[in-house]
Coordinates of C-alpha atoms and ligand atoms in Angstrom, one line a residue:
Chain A
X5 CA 51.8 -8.5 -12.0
X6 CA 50.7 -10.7 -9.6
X7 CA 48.0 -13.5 -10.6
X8 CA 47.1 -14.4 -6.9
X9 CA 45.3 -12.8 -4.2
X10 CA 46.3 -13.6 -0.4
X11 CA 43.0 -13.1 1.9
X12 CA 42.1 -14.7 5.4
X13 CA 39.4 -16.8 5.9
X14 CA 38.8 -17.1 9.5
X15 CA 42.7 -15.8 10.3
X16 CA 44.1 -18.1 8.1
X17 CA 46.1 -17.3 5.1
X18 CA 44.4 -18.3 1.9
X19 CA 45.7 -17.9 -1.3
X20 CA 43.4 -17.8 -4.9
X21 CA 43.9 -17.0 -8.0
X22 CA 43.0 -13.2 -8.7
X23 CA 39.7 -12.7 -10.0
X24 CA 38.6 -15.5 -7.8
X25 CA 34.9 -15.1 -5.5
X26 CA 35.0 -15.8 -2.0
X27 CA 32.9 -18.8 -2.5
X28 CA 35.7 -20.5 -4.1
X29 CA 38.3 -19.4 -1.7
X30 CA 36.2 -20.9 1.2
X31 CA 36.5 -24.0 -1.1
X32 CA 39.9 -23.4 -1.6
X33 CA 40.3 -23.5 2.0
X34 CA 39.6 -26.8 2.4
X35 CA 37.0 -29.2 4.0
X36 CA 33.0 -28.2 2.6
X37 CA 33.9 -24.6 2.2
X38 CA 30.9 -24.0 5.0
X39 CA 30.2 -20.4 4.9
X40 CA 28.2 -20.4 7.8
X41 CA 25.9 -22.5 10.6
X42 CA 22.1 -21.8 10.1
X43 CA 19.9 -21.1 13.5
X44 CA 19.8 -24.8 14.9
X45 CA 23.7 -25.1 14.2
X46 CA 23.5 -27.1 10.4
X47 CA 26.4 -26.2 8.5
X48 CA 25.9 -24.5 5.2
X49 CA 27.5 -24.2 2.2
X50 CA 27.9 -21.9 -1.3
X51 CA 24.8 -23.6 -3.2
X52 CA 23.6 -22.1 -6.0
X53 CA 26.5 -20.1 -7.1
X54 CA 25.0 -17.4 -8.6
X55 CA 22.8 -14.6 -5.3
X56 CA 19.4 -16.4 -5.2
X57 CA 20.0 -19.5 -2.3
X58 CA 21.8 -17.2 0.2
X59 CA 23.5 -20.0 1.7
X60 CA 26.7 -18.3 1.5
X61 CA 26.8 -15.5 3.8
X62 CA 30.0 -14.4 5.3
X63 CA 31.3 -11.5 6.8
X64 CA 33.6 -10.0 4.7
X65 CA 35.6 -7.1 6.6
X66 CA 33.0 -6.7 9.1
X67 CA 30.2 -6.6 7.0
X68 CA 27.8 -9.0 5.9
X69 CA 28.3 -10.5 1.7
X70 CA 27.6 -13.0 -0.4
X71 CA 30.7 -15.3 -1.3
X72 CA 29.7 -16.3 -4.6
X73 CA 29.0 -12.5 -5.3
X74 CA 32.3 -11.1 -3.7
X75 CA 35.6 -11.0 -5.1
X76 CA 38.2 -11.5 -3.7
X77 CA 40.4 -8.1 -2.7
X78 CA 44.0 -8.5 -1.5
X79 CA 44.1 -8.8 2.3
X80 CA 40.2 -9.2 2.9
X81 CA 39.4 -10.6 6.2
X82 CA 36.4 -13.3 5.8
X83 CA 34.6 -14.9 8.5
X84 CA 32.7 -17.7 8.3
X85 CA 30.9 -18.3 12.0
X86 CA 29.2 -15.0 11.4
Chain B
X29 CA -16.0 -29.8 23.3
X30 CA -19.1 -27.8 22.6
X31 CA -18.0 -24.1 21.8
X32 CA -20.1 -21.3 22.4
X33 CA -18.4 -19.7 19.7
X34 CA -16.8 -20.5 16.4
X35 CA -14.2 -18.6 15.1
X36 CA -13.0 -19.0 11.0
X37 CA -9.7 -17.8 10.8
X38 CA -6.7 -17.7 12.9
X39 CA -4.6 -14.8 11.6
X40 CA -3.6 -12.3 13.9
X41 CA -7.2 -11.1 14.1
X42 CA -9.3 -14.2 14.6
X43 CA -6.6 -15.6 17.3
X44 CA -7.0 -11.7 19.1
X45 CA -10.8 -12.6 18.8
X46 CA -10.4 -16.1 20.1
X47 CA -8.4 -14.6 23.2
X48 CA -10.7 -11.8 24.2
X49 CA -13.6 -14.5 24.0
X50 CA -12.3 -17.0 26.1
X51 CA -11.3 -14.4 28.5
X52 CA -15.5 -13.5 28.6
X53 CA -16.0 -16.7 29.6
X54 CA -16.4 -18.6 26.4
X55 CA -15.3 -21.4 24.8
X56 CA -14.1 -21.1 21.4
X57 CA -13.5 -23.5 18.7
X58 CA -11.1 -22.0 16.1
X59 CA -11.6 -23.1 12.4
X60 CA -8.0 -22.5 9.9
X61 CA -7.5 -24.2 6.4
X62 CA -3.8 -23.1 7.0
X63 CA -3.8 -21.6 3.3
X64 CA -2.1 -18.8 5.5
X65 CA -2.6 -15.0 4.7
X66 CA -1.5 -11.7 5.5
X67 CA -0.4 -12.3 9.1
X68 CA 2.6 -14.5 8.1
X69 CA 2.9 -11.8 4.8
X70 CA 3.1 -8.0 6.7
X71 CA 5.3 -5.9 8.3
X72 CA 3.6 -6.1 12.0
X73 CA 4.3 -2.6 13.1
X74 CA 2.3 -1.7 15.8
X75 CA 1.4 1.8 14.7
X76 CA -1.2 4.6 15.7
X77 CA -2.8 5.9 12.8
X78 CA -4.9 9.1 12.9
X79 CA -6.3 9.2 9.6
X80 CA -9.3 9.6 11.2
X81 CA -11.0 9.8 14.5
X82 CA -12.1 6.2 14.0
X83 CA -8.8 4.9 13.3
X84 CA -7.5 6.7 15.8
X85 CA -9.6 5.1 18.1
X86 CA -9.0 1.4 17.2
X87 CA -5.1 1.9 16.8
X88 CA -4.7 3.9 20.0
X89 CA -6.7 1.4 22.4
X90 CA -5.1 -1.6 20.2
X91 CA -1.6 0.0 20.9
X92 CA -2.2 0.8 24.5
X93 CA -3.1 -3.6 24.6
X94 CA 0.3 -5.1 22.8
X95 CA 1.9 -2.6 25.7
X96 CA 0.0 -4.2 28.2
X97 CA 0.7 -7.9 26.5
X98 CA 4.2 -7.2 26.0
X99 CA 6.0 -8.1 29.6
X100 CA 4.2 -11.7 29.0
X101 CA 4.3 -13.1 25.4
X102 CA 7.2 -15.1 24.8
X103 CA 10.0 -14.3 23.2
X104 CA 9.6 -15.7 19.6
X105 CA 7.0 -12.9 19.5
X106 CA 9.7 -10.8 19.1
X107 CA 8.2 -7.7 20.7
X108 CA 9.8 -4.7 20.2
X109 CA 9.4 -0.9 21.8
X110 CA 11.4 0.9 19.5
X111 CA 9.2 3.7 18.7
X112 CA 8.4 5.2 15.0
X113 CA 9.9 8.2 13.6
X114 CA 7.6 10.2 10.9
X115 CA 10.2 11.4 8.2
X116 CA 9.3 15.0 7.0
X117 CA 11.5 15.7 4.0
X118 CA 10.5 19.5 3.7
X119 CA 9.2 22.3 5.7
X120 CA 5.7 21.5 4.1
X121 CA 6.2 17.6 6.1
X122 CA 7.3 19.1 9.0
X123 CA 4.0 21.5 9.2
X124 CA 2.2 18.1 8.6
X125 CA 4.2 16.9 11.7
X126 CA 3.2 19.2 13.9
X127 CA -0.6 19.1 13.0
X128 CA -0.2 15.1 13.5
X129 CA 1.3 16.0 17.0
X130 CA -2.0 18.1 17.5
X131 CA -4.0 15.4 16.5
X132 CA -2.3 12.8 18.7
X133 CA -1.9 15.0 21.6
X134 CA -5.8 15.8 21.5
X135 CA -5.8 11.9 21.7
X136 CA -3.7 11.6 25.0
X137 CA -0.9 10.1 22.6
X138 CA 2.5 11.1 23.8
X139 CA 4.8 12.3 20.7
X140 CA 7.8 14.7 20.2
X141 CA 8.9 16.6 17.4
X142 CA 12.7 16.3 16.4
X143 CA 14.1 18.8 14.0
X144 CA 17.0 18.0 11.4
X145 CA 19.8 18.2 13.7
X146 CA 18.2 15.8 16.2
X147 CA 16.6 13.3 13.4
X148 CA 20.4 13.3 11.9
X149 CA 21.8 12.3 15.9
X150 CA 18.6 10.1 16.4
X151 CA 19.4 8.1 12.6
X152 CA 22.5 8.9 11.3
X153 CA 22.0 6.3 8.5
X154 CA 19.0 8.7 6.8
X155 CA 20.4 11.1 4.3
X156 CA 21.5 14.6 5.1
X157 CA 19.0 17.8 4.6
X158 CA 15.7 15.9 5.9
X159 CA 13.2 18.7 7.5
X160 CA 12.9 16.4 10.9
X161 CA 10.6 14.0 12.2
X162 CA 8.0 13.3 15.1
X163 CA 8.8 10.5 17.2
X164 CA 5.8 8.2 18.5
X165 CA 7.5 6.3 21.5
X166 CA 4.8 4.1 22.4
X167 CA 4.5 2.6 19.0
X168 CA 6.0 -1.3 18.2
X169 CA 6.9 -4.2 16.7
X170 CA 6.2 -8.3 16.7
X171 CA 6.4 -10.9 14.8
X172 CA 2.5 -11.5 13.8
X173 CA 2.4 -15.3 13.1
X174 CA 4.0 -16.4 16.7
X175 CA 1.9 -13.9 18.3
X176 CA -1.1 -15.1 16.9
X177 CA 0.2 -18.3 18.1
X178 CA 0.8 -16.9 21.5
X179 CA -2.6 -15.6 21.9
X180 CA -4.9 -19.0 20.7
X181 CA -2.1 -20.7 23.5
X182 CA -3.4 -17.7 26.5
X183 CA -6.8 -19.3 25.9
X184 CA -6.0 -23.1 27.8
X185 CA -8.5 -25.6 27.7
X186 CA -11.2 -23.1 26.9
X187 CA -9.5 -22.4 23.2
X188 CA -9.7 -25.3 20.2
X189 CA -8.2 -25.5 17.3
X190 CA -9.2 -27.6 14.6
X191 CA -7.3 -27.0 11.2
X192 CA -10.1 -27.4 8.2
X193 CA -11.7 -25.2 5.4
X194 CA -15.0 -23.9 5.8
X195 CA -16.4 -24.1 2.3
X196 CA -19.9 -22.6 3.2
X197 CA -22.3 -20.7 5.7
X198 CA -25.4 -22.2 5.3
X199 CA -28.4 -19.2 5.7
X200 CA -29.1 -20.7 9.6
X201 CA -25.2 -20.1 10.3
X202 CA -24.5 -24.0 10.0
X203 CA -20.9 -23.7 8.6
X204 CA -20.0 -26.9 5.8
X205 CA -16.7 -27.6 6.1
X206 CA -14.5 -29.1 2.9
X207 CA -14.7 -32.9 4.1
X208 CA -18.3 -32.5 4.2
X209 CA -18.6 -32.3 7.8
X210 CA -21.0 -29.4 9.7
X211 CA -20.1 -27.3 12.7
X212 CA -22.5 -25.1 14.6
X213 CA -22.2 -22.8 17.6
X214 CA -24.9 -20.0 18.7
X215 CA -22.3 -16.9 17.7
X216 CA -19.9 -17.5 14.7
X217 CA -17.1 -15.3 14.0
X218 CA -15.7 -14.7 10.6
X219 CA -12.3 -13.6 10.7
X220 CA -10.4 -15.0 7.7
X221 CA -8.9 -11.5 6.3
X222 CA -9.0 -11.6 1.9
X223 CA -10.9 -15.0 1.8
X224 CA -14.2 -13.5 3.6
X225 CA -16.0 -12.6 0.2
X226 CA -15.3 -16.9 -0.6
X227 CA -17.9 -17.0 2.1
X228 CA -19.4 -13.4 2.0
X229 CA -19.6 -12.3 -1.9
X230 CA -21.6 -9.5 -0.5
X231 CA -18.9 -7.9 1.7
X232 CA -17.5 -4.5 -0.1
X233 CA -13.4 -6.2 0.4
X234 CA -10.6 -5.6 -2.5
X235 CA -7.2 -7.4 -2.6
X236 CA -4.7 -4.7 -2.3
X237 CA -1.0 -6.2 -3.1
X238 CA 2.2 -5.3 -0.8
X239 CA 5.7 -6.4 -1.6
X240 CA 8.4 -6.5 1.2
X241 CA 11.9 -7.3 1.5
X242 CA 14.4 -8.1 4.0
X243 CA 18.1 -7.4 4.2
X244 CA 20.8 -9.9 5.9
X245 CA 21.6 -9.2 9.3
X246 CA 23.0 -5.1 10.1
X247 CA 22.6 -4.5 13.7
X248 CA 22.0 -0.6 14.6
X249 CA 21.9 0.8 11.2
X250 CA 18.3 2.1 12.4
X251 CA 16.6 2.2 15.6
X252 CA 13.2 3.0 14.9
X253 CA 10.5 2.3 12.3
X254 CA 11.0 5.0 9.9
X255 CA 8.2 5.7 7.8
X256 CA 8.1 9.1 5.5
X257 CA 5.3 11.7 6.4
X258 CA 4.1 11.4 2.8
X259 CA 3.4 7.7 3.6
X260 CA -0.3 8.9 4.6
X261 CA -0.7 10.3 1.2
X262 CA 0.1 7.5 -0.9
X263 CA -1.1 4.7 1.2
X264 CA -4.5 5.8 1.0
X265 CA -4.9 6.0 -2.6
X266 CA -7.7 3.5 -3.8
X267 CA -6.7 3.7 -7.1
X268 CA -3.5 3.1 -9.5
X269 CA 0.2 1.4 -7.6
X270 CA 1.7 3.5 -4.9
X271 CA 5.4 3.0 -2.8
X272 CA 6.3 4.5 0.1
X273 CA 9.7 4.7 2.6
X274 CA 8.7 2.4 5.4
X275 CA 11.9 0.5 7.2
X276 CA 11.9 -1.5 10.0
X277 CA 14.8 -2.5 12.4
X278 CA 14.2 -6.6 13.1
X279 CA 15.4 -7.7 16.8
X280 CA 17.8 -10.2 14.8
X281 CA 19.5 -7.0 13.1
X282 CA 18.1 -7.4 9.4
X283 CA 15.9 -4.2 8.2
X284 CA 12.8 -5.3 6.5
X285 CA 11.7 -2.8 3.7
X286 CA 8.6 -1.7 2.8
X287 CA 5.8 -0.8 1.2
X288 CA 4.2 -1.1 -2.1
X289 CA 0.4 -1.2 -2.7
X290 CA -1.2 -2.4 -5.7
X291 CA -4.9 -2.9 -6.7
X292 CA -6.7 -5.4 -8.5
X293 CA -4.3 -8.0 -9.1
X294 CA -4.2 -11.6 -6.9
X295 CA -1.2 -12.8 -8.5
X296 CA 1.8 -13.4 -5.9
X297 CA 4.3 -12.6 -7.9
X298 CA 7.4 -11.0 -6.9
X299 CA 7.3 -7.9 -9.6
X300 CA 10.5 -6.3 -10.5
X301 CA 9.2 -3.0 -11.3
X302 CA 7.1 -2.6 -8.2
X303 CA 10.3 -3.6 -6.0
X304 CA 12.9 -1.3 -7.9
X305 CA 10.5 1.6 -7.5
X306 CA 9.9 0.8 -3.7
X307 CA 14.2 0.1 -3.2
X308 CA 14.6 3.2 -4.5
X309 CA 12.3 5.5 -2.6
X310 CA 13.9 3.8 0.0
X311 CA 17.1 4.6 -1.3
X312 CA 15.7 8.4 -1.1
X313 CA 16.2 8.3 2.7
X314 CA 18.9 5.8 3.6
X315 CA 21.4 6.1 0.7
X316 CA 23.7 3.1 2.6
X317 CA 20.9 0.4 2.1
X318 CA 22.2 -0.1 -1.4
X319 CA 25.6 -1.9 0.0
X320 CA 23.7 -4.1 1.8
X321 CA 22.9 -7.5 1.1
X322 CA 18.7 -8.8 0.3
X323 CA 17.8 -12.2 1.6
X324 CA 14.0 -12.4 0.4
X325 CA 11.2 -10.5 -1.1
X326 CA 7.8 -11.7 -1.3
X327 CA 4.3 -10.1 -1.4
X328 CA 1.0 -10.4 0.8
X329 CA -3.0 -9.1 0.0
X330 CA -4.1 -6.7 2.5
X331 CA -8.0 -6.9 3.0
X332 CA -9.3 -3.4 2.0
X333 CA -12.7 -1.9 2.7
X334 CA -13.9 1.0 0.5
X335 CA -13.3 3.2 3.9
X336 CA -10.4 1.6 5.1
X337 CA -11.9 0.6 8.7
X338 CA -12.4 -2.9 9.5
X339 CA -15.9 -4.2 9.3
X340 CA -16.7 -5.3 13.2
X341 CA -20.1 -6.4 14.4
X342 CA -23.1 -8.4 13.7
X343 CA -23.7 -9.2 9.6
X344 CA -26.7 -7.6 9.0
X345 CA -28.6 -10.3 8.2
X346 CA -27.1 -13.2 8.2
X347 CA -28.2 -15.4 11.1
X348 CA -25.4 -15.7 13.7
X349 CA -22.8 -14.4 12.2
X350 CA -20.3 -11.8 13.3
X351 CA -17.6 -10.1 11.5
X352 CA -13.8 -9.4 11.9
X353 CA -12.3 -8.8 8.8
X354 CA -11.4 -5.5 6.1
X355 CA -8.6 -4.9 8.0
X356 CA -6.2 -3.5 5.0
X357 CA -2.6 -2.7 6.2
X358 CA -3.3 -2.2 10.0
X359 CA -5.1 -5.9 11.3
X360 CA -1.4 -6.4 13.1
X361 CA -2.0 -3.3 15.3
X362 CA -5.6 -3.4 15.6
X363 CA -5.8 -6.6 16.4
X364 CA -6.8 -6.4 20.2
X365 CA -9.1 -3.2 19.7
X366 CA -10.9 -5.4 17.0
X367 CA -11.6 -8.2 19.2
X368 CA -11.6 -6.0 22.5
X369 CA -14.7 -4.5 20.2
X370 CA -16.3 -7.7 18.9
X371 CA -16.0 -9.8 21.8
X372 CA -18.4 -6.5 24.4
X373 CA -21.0 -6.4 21.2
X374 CA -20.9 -10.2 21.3
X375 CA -21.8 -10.0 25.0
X376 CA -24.2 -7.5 25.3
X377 CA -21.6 -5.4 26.6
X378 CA -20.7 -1.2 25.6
X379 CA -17.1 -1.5 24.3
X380 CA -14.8 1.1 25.2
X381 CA -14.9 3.1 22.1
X382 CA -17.7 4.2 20.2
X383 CA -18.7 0.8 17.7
X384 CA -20.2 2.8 15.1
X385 CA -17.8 3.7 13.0
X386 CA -17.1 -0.4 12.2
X387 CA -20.6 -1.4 11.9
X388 CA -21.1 -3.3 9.1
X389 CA -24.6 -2.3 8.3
X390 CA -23.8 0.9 7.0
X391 CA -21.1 -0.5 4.0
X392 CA -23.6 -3.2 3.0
X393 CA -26.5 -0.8 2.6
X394 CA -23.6 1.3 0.3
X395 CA -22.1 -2.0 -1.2
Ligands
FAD27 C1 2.8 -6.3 2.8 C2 2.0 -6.1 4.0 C3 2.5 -5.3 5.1 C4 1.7 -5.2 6.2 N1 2.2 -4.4 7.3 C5 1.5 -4.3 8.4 C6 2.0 -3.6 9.5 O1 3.2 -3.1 9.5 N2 1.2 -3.4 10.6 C7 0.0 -3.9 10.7 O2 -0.7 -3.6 11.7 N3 -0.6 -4.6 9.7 C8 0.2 -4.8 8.5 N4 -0.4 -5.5 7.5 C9 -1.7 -5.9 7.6 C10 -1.9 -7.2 8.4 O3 -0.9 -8.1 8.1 C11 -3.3 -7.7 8.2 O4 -4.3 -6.7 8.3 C12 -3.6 -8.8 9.2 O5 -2.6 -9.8 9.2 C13 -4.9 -9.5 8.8 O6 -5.1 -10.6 9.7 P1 -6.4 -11.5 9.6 O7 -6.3 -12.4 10.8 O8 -7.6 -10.7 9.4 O9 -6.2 -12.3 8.2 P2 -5.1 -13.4 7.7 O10 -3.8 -13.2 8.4 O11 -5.2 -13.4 6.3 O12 -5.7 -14.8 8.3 C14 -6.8 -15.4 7.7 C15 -6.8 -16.9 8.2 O13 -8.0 -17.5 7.8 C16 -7.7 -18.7 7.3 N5 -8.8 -19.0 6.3 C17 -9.0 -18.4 5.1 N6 -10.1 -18.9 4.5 C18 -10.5 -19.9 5.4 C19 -11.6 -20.8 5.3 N7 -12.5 -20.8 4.3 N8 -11.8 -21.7 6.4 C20 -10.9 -21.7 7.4 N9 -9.9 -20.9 7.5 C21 -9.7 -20.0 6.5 C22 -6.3 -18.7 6.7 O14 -5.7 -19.9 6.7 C23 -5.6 -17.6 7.6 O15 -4.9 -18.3 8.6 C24 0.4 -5.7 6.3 C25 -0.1 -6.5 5.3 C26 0.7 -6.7 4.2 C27 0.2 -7.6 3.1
FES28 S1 25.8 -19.7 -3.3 FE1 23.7 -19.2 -3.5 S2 23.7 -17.1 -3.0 FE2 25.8 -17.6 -3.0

């Protein structure tokens, strides 16, 4: 059984433990984990961890999610500059 | 400075006021505490309403203005001609939707009726086996607090703002303001929606809650405002909480989601139970809403009168002043029809609908 889970963040490879939110694979990923850039460019980042900041959107397969409330699904395609 | 006119209040309805005014002629000194109010709080669909003949007035003429205003106001207004659809869910809605078509037609109001087929290919998000709809294409959206903004800016030099409270209206129409200062004009003009009964105790106006939420950003999932048919129905209840289907396609992609309407309660809260029943009536229609993800929720007092029409012209007997406020869940739309109203009565001039229906003597003499 496998205990990882390969997704792309941004086209590249990323590879988590299973079970793992897309927050933490952003993390993962290296540098702030910036999910996003707000209106006037700012980067932002998971805060909160748990759906109430919203400063984690992504696009997860074409459609906009949360990162700390998404897990992470074998071959999920996450963008960031969404 | 020396304003002809004071103006307390610069919501959507006192900056429309404010714009008509100093397009008369007069200058206008604006009075806000910036405690804010419904204008940054509703929904600002531009919508006719045809509850009765006098609302059907104000909304029509006020409609007929944003089109006018449109081509001009910048972009932050976020102006948007997409048109509402009335949901009918059964064969008893859509009879409802033709006699509203009568009603608007009578009116001059362009409409058209869409069965199931052509609601489905119109909205393919809304569930299957709705009745069909009747599209009003000359209704809108905008963004209320920037237009507001965009209308006190039309005025130039002959508009003012000053940002203070007005604690009181003394019986000659002096207005105190909270550092203890006075302010006096010949005409005053109260427009400052729920907190006119902080000045006027005697004006007949109830709180009446409204919750809203907005989703992240979905581009085309709808096109239109939606609203359901049996929105007229529960909106007007004065009595007991009420929720009804009410979406609205933002410029920027998210859907904003009403409505609830609650009596007798000031408190701002957020409640759960309110917003689950709301979600899920909303639910009822477009089933896909409930993959999508929430940014915000928050709530707003609309300003109701016993009638639910504004109260626009001179206070019966208070000296000077005028009044622009009751304006319940429509100030948004009738915005410009208000102050297109206020601002001919103010000068001595007929308006361009009959005034009676507003006049405030009548509800005092009642209240
Ligand atoms: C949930 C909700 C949804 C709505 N949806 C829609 C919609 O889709 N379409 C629509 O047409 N309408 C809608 N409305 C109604 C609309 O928002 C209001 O009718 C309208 O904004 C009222 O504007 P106003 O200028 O009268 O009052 P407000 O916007 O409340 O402005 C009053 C102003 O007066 C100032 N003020 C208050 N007291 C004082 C004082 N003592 N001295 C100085 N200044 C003071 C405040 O700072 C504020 O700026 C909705 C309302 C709610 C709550
Ligand atoms: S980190 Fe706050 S909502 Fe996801």
């Amino acid at each position: 059984m496998s205990v990882t889970t390969l997704l792309h963040i941004d086209g590249r490879p990323v590879r988590v433990k299973a079970g793992s939110s897309v927050a933490a694979a952003l993390h993962v990923n290296g540098g702030m984990g910036v999910a996003r850039t707000s209106v006037t460019g700012e980067p932002r980042a998971p805060f909160c961890g748990m759906g109430v900041c919203q400063e984690c959107r992504v696009r997860v397969d074409g459609r906009r999610m949360l990162a700390c409330q998404t897990v992470c699904a074998e071959g999920m395609q996450v963008e960031t500059s969404a | 400075m020396d304003a002809d006119v004071i103006v307390i209040g610069a919501g959507i309805v006192g900056a429309a006021c404010a714009h008509a005014l100093a397009q008369a002629g007069r200058r206008v000194l604006v009075l806000d505490a910036r405690i804010g109010g419904a204008t940054g709080a509703g929904m600002g669909h531009l919508v006719v309403m045809d509850d009765n003949p006098a609302e059907l007035a104000l909304s029509s003429h006020s409609t007929a203005q944003w089109r006018a205003l449109a081509p001009r106001m910048s972009k932050d207004c976020a102006y948007s001609a997409c048109g509402t659809l009335w949901i009918a869910a059964n064969e008893e809605e859509m009879a409802e939707a033709e006699r509203k078509q009568q009603r608007l037609r009578a009116h001059g109001i362009e409409s058209r009726l869409l069965d199931g087929a052509a609601l489905a290919r119109a909205e393919p998000a809304l569930r299957n086996g709705l009745a069909g709809a009747l599209e009003v294409p000359g209704d809108g959206i905008l963004y209320a607090p920037n237009a507001a903004r965009w209308l006190l800016a039309q005025g130039g030099d002959s508009v003012r703002i000053e940002h203070a409270k007005v604690d009181a209206i003394a019986d000659d129409g002096t207005l105190r303001l909270a550092d203890g200062s006075r302010r006096t004009a010949s005409q005053i003009v109260l427009a400052n929606g729920i907190e006119a009964t902080a000045l006027c105790p005697e004006l007949p106006i109830r709180p009446k809650k409204g919750h809203l939420l907005i989703t992240d950003r979905y581009p085309d999932t709808v096109h239109h405002q939606l609203v359901e048919l049996g929105y007229v129905t529960s909106a007007h209840h004065s009595d007991g909480d009420s929720v009804a289907f009410n979406v609205q396609p933002r410029p920027t992609g998210q859907l904003l989601i009403g409505s609830s309407r609650q009596f007798d309660t000031t408190d701002p809260a957020v409640e759960a139970p309110i917003l689950a029943r709301m979600l899920q009536r909303a639910l009822d229609y477009l089933p896909g809403l409930a993959d999508l993800t929430a940014v915000r929720s928050w709530t707003g007092m609309r300003a109701a009168t016993p009638n639910g029409l504004p109260l626009l012209g001179k206070h019966p007997w208070r000296e000077k002043l005028w009044l622009a406020v009751g304006h319940e869940g429509l100030g948004v739309t009738t915005a410009p029809g208000s102050a297109h109203l206020l601002a001919a009565l103010m000068n001595g001039i007929d308006p361009e609908f009959d005034e009676a229906p507003y006049a405030p003597r009548g509800l005092l003499e009642t209240a």
